[in-house]
XYZ file of C-alpha atoms in Angstrom:
461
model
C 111.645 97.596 61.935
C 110.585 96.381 65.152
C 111.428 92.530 65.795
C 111.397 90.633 69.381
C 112.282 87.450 70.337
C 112.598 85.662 73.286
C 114.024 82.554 74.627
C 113.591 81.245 78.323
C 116.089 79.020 80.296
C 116.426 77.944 84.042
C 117.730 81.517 84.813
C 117.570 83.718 82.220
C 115.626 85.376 79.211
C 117.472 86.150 75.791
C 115.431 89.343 74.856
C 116.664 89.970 71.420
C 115.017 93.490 70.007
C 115.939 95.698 67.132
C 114.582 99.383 67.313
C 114.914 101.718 64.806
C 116.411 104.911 67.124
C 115.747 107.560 63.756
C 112.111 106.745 64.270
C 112.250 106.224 67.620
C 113.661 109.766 67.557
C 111.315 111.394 65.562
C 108.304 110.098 66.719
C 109.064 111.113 69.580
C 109.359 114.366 68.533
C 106.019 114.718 67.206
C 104.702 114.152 70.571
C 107.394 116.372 71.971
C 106.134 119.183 69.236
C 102.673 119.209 70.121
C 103.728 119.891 73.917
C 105.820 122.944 74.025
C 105.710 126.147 72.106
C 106.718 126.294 69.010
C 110.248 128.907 69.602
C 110.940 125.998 72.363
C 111.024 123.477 70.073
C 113.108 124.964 67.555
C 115.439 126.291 69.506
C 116.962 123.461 72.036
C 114.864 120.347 69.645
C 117.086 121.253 66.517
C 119.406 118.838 65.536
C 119.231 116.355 68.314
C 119.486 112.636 67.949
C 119.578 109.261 69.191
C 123.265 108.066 68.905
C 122.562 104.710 70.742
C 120.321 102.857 72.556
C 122.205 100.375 75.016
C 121.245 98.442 78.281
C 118.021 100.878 78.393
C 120.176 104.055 78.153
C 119.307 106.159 75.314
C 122.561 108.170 74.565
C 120.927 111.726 73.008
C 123.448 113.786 71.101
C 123.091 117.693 70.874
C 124.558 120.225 68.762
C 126.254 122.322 72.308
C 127.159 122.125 75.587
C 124.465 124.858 75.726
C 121.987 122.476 74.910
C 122.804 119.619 76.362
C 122.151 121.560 80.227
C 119.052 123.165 79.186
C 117.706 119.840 77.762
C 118.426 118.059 80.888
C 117.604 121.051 83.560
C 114.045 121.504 81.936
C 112.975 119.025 79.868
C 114.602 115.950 81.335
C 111.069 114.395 82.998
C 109.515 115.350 79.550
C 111.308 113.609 77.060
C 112.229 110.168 79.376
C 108.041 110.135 79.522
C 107.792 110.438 75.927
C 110.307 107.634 75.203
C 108.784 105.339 77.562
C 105.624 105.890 76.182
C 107.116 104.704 72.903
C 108.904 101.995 73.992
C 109.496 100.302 77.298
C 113.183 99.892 76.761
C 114.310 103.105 77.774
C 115.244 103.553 81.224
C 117.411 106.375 81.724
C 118.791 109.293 79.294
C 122.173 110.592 78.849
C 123.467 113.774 76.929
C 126.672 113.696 74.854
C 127.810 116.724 72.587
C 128.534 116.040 68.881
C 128.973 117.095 65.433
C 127.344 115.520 62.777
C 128.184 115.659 59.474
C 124.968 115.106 57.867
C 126.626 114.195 54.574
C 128.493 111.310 55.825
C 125.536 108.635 55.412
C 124.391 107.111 58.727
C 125.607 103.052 58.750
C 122.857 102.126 61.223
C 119.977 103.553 62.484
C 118.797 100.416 63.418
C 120.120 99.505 67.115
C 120.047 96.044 68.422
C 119.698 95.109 72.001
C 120.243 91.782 73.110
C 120.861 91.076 76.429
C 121.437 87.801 78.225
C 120.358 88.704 81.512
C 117.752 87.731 83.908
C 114.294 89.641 83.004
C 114.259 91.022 86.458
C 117.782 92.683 85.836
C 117.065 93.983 82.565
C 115.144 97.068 84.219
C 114.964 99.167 87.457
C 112.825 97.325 89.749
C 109.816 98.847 90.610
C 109.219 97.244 93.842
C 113.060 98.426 94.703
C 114.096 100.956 92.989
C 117.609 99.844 92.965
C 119.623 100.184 89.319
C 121.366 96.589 88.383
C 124.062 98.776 86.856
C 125.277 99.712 89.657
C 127.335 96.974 91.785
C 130.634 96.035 93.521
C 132.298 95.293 90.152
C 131.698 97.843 88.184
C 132.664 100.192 91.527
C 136.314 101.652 90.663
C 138.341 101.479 93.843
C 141.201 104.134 94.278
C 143.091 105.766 97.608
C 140.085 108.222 98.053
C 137.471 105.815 98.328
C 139.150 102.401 99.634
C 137.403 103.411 103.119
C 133.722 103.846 102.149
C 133.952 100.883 99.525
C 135.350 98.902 102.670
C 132.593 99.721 104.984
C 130.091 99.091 102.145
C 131.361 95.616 102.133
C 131.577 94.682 105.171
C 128.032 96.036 105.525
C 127.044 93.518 103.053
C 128.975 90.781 104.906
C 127.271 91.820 108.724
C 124.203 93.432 107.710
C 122.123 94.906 110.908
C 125.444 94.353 113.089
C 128.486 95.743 111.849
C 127.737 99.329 111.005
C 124.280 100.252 111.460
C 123.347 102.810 110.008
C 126.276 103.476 107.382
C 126.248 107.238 106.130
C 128.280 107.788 103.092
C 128.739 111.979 102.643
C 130.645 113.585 99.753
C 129.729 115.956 96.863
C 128.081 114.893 93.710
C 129.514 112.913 91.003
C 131.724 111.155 93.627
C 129.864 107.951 93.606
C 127.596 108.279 96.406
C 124.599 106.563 95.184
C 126.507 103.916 93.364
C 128.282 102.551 96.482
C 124.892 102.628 98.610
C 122.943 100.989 95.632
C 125.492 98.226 95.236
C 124.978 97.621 99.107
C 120.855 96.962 97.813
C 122.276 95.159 94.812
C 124.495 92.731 97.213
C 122.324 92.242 99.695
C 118.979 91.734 97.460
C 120.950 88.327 96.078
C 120.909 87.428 99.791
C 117.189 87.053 99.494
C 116.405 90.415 101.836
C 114.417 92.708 101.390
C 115.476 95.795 100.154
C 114.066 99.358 99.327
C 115.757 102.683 97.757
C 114.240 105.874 97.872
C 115.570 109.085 97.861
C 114.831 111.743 100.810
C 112.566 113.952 98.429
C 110.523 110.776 97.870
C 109.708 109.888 101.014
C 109.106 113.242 102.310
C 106.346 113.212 99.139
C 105.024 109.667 100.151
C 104.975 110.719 103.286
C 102.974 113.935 102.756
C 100.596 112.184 100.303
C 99.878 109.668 102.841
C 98.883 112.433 105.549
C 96.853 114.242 103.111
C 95.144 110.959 102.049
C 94.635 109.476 105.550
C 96.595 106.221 104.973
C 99.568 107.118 107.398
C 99.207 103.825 108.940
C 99.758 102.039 105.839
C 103.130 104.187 104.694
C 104.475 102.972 107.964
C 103.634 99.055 107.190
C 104.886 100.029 103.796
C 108.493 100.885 105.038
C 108.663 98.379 108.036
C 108.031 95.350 106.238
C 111.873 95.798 104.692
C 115.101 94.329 105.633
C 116.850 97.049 104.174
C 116.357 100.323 103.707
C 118.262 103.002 101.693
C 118.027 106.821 101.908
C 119.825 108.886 99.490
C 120.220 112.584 99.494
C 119.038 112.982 103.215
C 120.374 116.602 103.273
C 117.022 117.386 101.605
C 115.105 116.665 104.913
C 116.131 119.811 106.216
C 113.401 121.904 108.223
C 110.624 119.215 107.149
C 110.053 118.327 110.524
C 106.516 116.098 110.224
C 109.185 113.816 107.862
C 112.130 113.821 110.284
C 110.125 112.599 112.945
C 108.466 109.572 110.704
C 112.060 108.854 110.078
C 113.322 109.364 113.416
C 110.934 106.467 114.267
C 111.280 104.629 111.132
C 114.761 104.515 112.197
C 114.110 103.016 115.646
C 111.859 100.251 114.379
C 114.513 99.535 112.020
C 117.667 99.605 114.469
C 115.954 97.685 117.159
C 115.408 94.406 115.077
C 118.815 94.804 113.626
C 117.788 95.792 110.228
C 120.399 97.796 107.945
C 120.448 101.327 107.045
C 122.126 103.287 104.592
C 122.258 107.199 103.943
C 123.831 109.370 101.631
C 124.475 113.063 101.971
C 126.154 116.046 100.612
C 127.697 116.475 103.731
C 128.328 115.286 106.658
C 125.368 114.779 109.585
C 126.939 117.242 111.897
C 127.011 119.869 108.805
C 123.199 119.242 108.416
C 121.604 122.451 108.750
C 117.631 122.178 109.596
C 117.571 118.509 111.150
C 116.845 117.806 114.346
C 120.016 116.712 116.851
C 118.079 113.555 117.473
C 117.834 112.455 114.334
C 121.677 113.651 113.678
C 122.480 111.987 116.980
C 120.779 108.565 115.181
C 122.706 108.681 112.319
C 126.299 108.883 113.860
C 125.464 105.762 115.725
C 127.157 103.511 113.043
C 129.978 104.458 111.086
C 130.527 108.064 108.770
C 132.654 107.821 106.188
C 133.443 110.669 103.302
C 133.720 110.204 99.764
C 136.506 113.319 98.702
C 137.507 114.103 94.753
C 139.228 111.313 93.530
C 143.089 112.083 92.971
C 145.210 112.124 89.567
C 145.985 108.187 89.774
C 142.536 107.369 91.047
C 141.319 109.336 87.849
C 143.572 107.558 85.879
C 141.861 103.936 87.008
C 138.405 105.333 86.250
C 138.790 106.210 82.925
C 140.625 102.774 82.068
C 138.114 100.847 83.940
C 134.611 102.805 82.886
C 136.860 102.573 79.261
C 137.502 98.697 79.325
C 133.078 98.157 80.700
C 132.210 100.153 77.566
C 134.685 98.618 75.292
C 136.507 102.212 74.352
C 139.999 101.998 73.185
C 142.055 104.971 74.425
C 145.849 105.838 74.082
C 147.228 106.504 77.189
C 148.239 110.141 76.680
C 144.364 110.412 75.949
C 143.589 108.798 79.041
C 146.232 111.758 80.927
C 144.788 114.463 79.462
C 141.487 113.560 79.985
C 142.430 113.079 83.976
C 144.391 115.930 84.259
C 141.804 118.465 82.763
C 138.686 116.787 84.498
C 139.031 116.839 88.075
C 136.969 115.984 90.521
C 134.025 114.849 89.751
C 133.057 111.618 88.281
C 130.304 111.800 86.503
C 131.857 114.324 84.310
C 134.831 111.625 83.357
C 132.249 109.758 82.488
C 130.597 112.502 80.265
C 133.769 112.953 78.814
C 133.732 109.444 77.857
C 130.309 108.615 76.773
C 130.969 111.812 74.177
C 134.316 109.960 72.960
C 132.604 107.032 72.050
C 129.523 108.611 70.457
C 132.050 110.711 68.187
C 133.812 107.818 67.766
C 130.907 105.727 66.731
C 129.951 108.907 64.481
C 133.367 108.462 62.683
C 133.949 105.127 63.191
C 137.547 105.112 63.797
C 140.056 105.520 67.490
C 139.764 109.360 68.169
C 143.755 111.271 67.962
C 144.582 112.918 71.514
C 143.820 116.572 69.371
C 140.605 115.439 68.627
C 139.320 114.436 71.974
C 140.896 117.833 72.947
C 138.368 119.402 70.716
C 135.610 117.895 72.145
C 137.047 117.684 75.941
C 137.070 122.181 74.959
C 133.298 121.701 73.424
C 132.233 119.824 76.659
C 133.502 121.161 79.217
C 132.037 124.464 80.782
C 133.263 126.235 83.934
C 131.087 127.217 86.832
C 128.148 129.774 85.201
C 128.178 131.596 88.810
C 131.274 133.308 88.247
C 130.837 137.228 87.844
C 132.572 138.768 84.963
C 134.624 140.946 86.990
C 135.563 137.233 88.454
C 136.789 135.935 84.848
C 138.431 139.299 83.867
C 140.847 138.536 87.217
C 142.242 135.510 87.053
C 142.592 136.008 82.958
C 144.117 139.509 83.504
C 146.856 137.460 86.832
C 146.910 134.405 84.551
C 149.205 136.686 81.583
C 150.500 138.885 84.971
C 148.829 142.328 83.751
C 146.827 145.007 85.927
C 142.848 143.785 86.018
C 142.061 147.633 85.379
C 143.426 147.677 82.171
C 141.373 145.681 80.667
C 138.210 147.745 80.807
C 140.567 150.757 79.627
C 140.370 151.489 75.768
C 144.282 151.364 75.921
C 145.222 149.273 72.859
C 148.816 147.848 73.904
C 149.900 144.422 72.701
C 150.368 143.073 76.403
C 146.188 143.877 77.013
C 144.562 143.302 73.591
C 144.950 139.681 73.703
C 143.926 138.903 77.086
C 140.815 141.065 76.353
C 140.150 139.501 73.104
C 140.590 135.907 75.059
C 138.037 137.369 78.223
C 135.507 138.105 75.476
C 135.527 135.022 73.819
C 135.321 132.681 76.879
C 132.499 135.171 78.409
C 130.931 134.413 74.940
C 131.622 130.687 74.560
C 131.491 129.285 78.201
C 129.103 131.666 79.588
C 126.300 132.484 77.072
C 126.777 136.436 77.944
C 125.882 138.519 74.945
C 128.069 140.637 72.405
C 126.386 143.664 73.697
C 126.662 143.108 77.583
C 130.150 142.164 77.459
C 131.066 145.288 75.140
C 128.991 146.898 78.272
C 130.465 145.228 81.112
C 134.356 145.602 79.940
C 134.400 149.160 79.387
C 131.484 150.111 77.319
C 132.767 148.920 74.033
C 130.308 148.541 71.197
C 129.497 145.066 70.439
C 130.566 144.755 66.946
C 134.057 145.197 68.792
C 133.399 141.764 71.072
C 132.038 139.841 67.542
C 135.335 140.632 65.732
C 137.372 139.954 68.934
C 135.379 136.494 69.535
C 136.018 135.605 65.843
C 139.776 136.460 65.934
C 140.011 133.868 68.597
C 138.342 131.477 67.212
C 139.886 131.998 63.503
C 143.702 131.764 65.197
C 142.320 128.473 67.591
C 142.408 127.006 63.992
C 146.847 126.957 63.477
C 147.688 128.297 66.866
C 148.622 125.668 69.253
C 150.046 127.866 71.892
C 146.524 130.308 72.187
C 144.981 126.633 72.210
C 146.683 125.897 75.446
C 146.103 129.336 76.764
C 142.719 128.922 76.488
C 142.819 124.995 77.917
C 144.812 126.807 81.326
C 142.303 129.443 81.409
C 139.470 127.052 81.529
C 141.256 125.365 84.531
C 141.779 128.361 86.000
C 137.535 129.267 85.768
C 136.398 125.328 86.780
């Protein structure tokens, strides 16, 4: 079923659509089919889904956490192409991890997207790039970020003057690109002018234009801005035709008291590969980091991004979901989006065990771990000798920690029965298969191995 209407006002357009996601889904599957190999398909295609469609997000849920990173690693570009091929709707993709029970009957497959909003906000801007999503209100403040948020503002109050340029630096998932991008959003209702582009797309632009002989028009192209926003600028390194277009990008820009912004992993001084002039440029204004957000601040995200998406969550939910995700944002925010397309699934509040279940299902520590890496901090974490686990000693104190190294090597890690039977002592692998299914049989009624094996994924994050 495919219905629109719309309904135009002073400021606004009512866009009232319903899609149907199954077919949505499917079809776009077909096309998907006839473009990878057939094992491909079948193996990372099976049993995926649309669980919703919402503000041009499709939400895609997938059978693993296995899944979900291949999906979006390799065939990310693919399948957003597809979809917007099918519909123009679809702006961004997002994974979440879930079980369906495909004999509970699906209550809607139809999804229904009406937004009262401004056309021009319904979709990334083209001739911006900037995401209405993200702003100053939906921007959760807490002790770790109060100083960059701060700047940000102020930037928007004073642009040109007060901190020019402003470099935001943290790790991912911290909110970089939503602070800078709500600096665009802010400043864009001031009638400027502004443009966001990340560092890999300029240097592309850049080198297109050079190859195409239309330098001189990339410059106009970038100077005819008020504001200009560079994310990801640690990606310049060692491209030194780019650096020095932006070295005197930057000039034009800070000599008529336009604004800058830049984002990076790290901080300007850390930049390996740039040159000190440009480095020199960008600690003209003001440098401010972006660290891991602490327990409480945690704590406020997940209420806040819980309250936007209308998720109701107990407050020892809300706990364990801070305490076992730290760090990094966009993970919380995984965690979340997965709640709520379970929840949707069952259609009922989620119990604290449940979202346990799935927090364990979605959750994977870092793959670059060696396994002599995970056999150590198991083996210190119940306070026996490392070496004996790789022995064929069969004493109560080392069988279990053994049993619990080969199921997390085999869970969280993909490695396979035979290579762990190799790599802890040359054991055969129908001994790592019956040791992986003990765990996961005892998982069932043992509440204690449960929050073994909940510490032990701390311990690996």
């Amino acid at each position: 079923m495919n219905s629109i209407s719309q309904t135009s006002n002073q400021n606004s357009i009512v866009r009232t659509e319903q899609l149907d996601v199954k077919k949505l889904w499917d079809d776009a599957l077909v096309k998907i089919e006839l473009s990878i190999t057939a094992a491909n398909f079948k193996t990372w295609f099976r049993d995926t889904h649309i669980v919703s469609l919402e503000d041009g997000t499709i939400t895609l849920g997938v059978p693993s956490v296995f899944v979900r990173d291949w999906l979006s690693d390799k065939f990310q570009s693919m399948i957003l192409k597809v979809l917007r091929e099918l519909t123009p709707h679809v702006r961004s993709i997002e994974y979440a991890v879930v079980q369906r029970n495909d004999k509970k009957p699906e209550t809607s497959k139809t999804q229904t997207i009406n937004a009262a909003l401004p056309l021009e906000d319904y979709y990334i801007n083209k001739s911006d790039n900037l995401n209405p999503k993200y702003s100053f209100d939906t921007f959760v403040v807490g002790s770790f970020n109060a100083l960059p948020h701060t700047a940000a503002k102020t930037v928007v109050e004073k642009p040109g003057i007060a901190y020019n340029p402003l470099f935001i630096h943290g790790k991912t998932g911290f909110g970089k690109t939503h602070l800078i991008q709500a600096v665009g959003n802010s400043l864009k209702k001031q009638r400027k002018k502004v443009f966001y582009v990340t560092s890999e797309r300029f240097a592309v632009d850049y080198f297109n234009a050079l190859q195409n002989g239309s330098a001189n028009n990339f410059k106009d192209k970038y100077r005819q801005y008020d504001v200009l926003i560079m994310d990801d600028v640690q990606f310049l390194a060692d491209k030194e035709k780019t650096q020095e277009e932006l070295f005197h990008l930057f000039n034009a820009f800070h000599d008529t008291n336009k604004q800058i912004v830049f984002s990076s992993d790290v901080h300007p001084a850390l930049l390996s590969g740039l040159e000190e002039r440009l480095q020199s440029r960008f600690a003209q204004g003001m440098i401010v980091d972006i660290p891991a957000p602490d327990l409480e601040s945690r704590v406020a995200i997940l209420r806040a991004k819980a309250a936007q998406n209308s998720i109701t969550l107990s407050e020892e939910v809300i706990q364990h979901l801070a305490t076992t995700i730290e760090g990094n944002i966009r993970e919380l925010e995984g965690a979340l989006n997965t709640i709520m397309c379970q929840s949707q699934l069952l259609g009922r509040t989620l119990s604290l065990d449940e979202v346990k279940q799935i927090i364990k299902n979605s959750t994977r520590p870092r793959r670059s771990l060696a396994v002599s890496d995970v056999v150590d901090k198991i083996a210190r974490y119940f306070d026996i000798d490392p070496a004996s686990i790789y022995e064929k000693t069969r004493r109560k104190e080392v069988v279990k920690p053994r049993q619990l190294i080969m199921y997390i090597l085999r869970e969280d890690f993909a490695v396979s029965y035979p290579a762990i039977g190799q790599k802890l002592g040359g054991r055969d692998h129908t001994t790592v298969i019956h040791s992986c299914e003990k765990i996961r049989n005892d998982l069932k009624d043992n509440p204690e191995l449960e929050e073994e094996v909940t510490q032990v994924r701390l311990l690996l994050k």
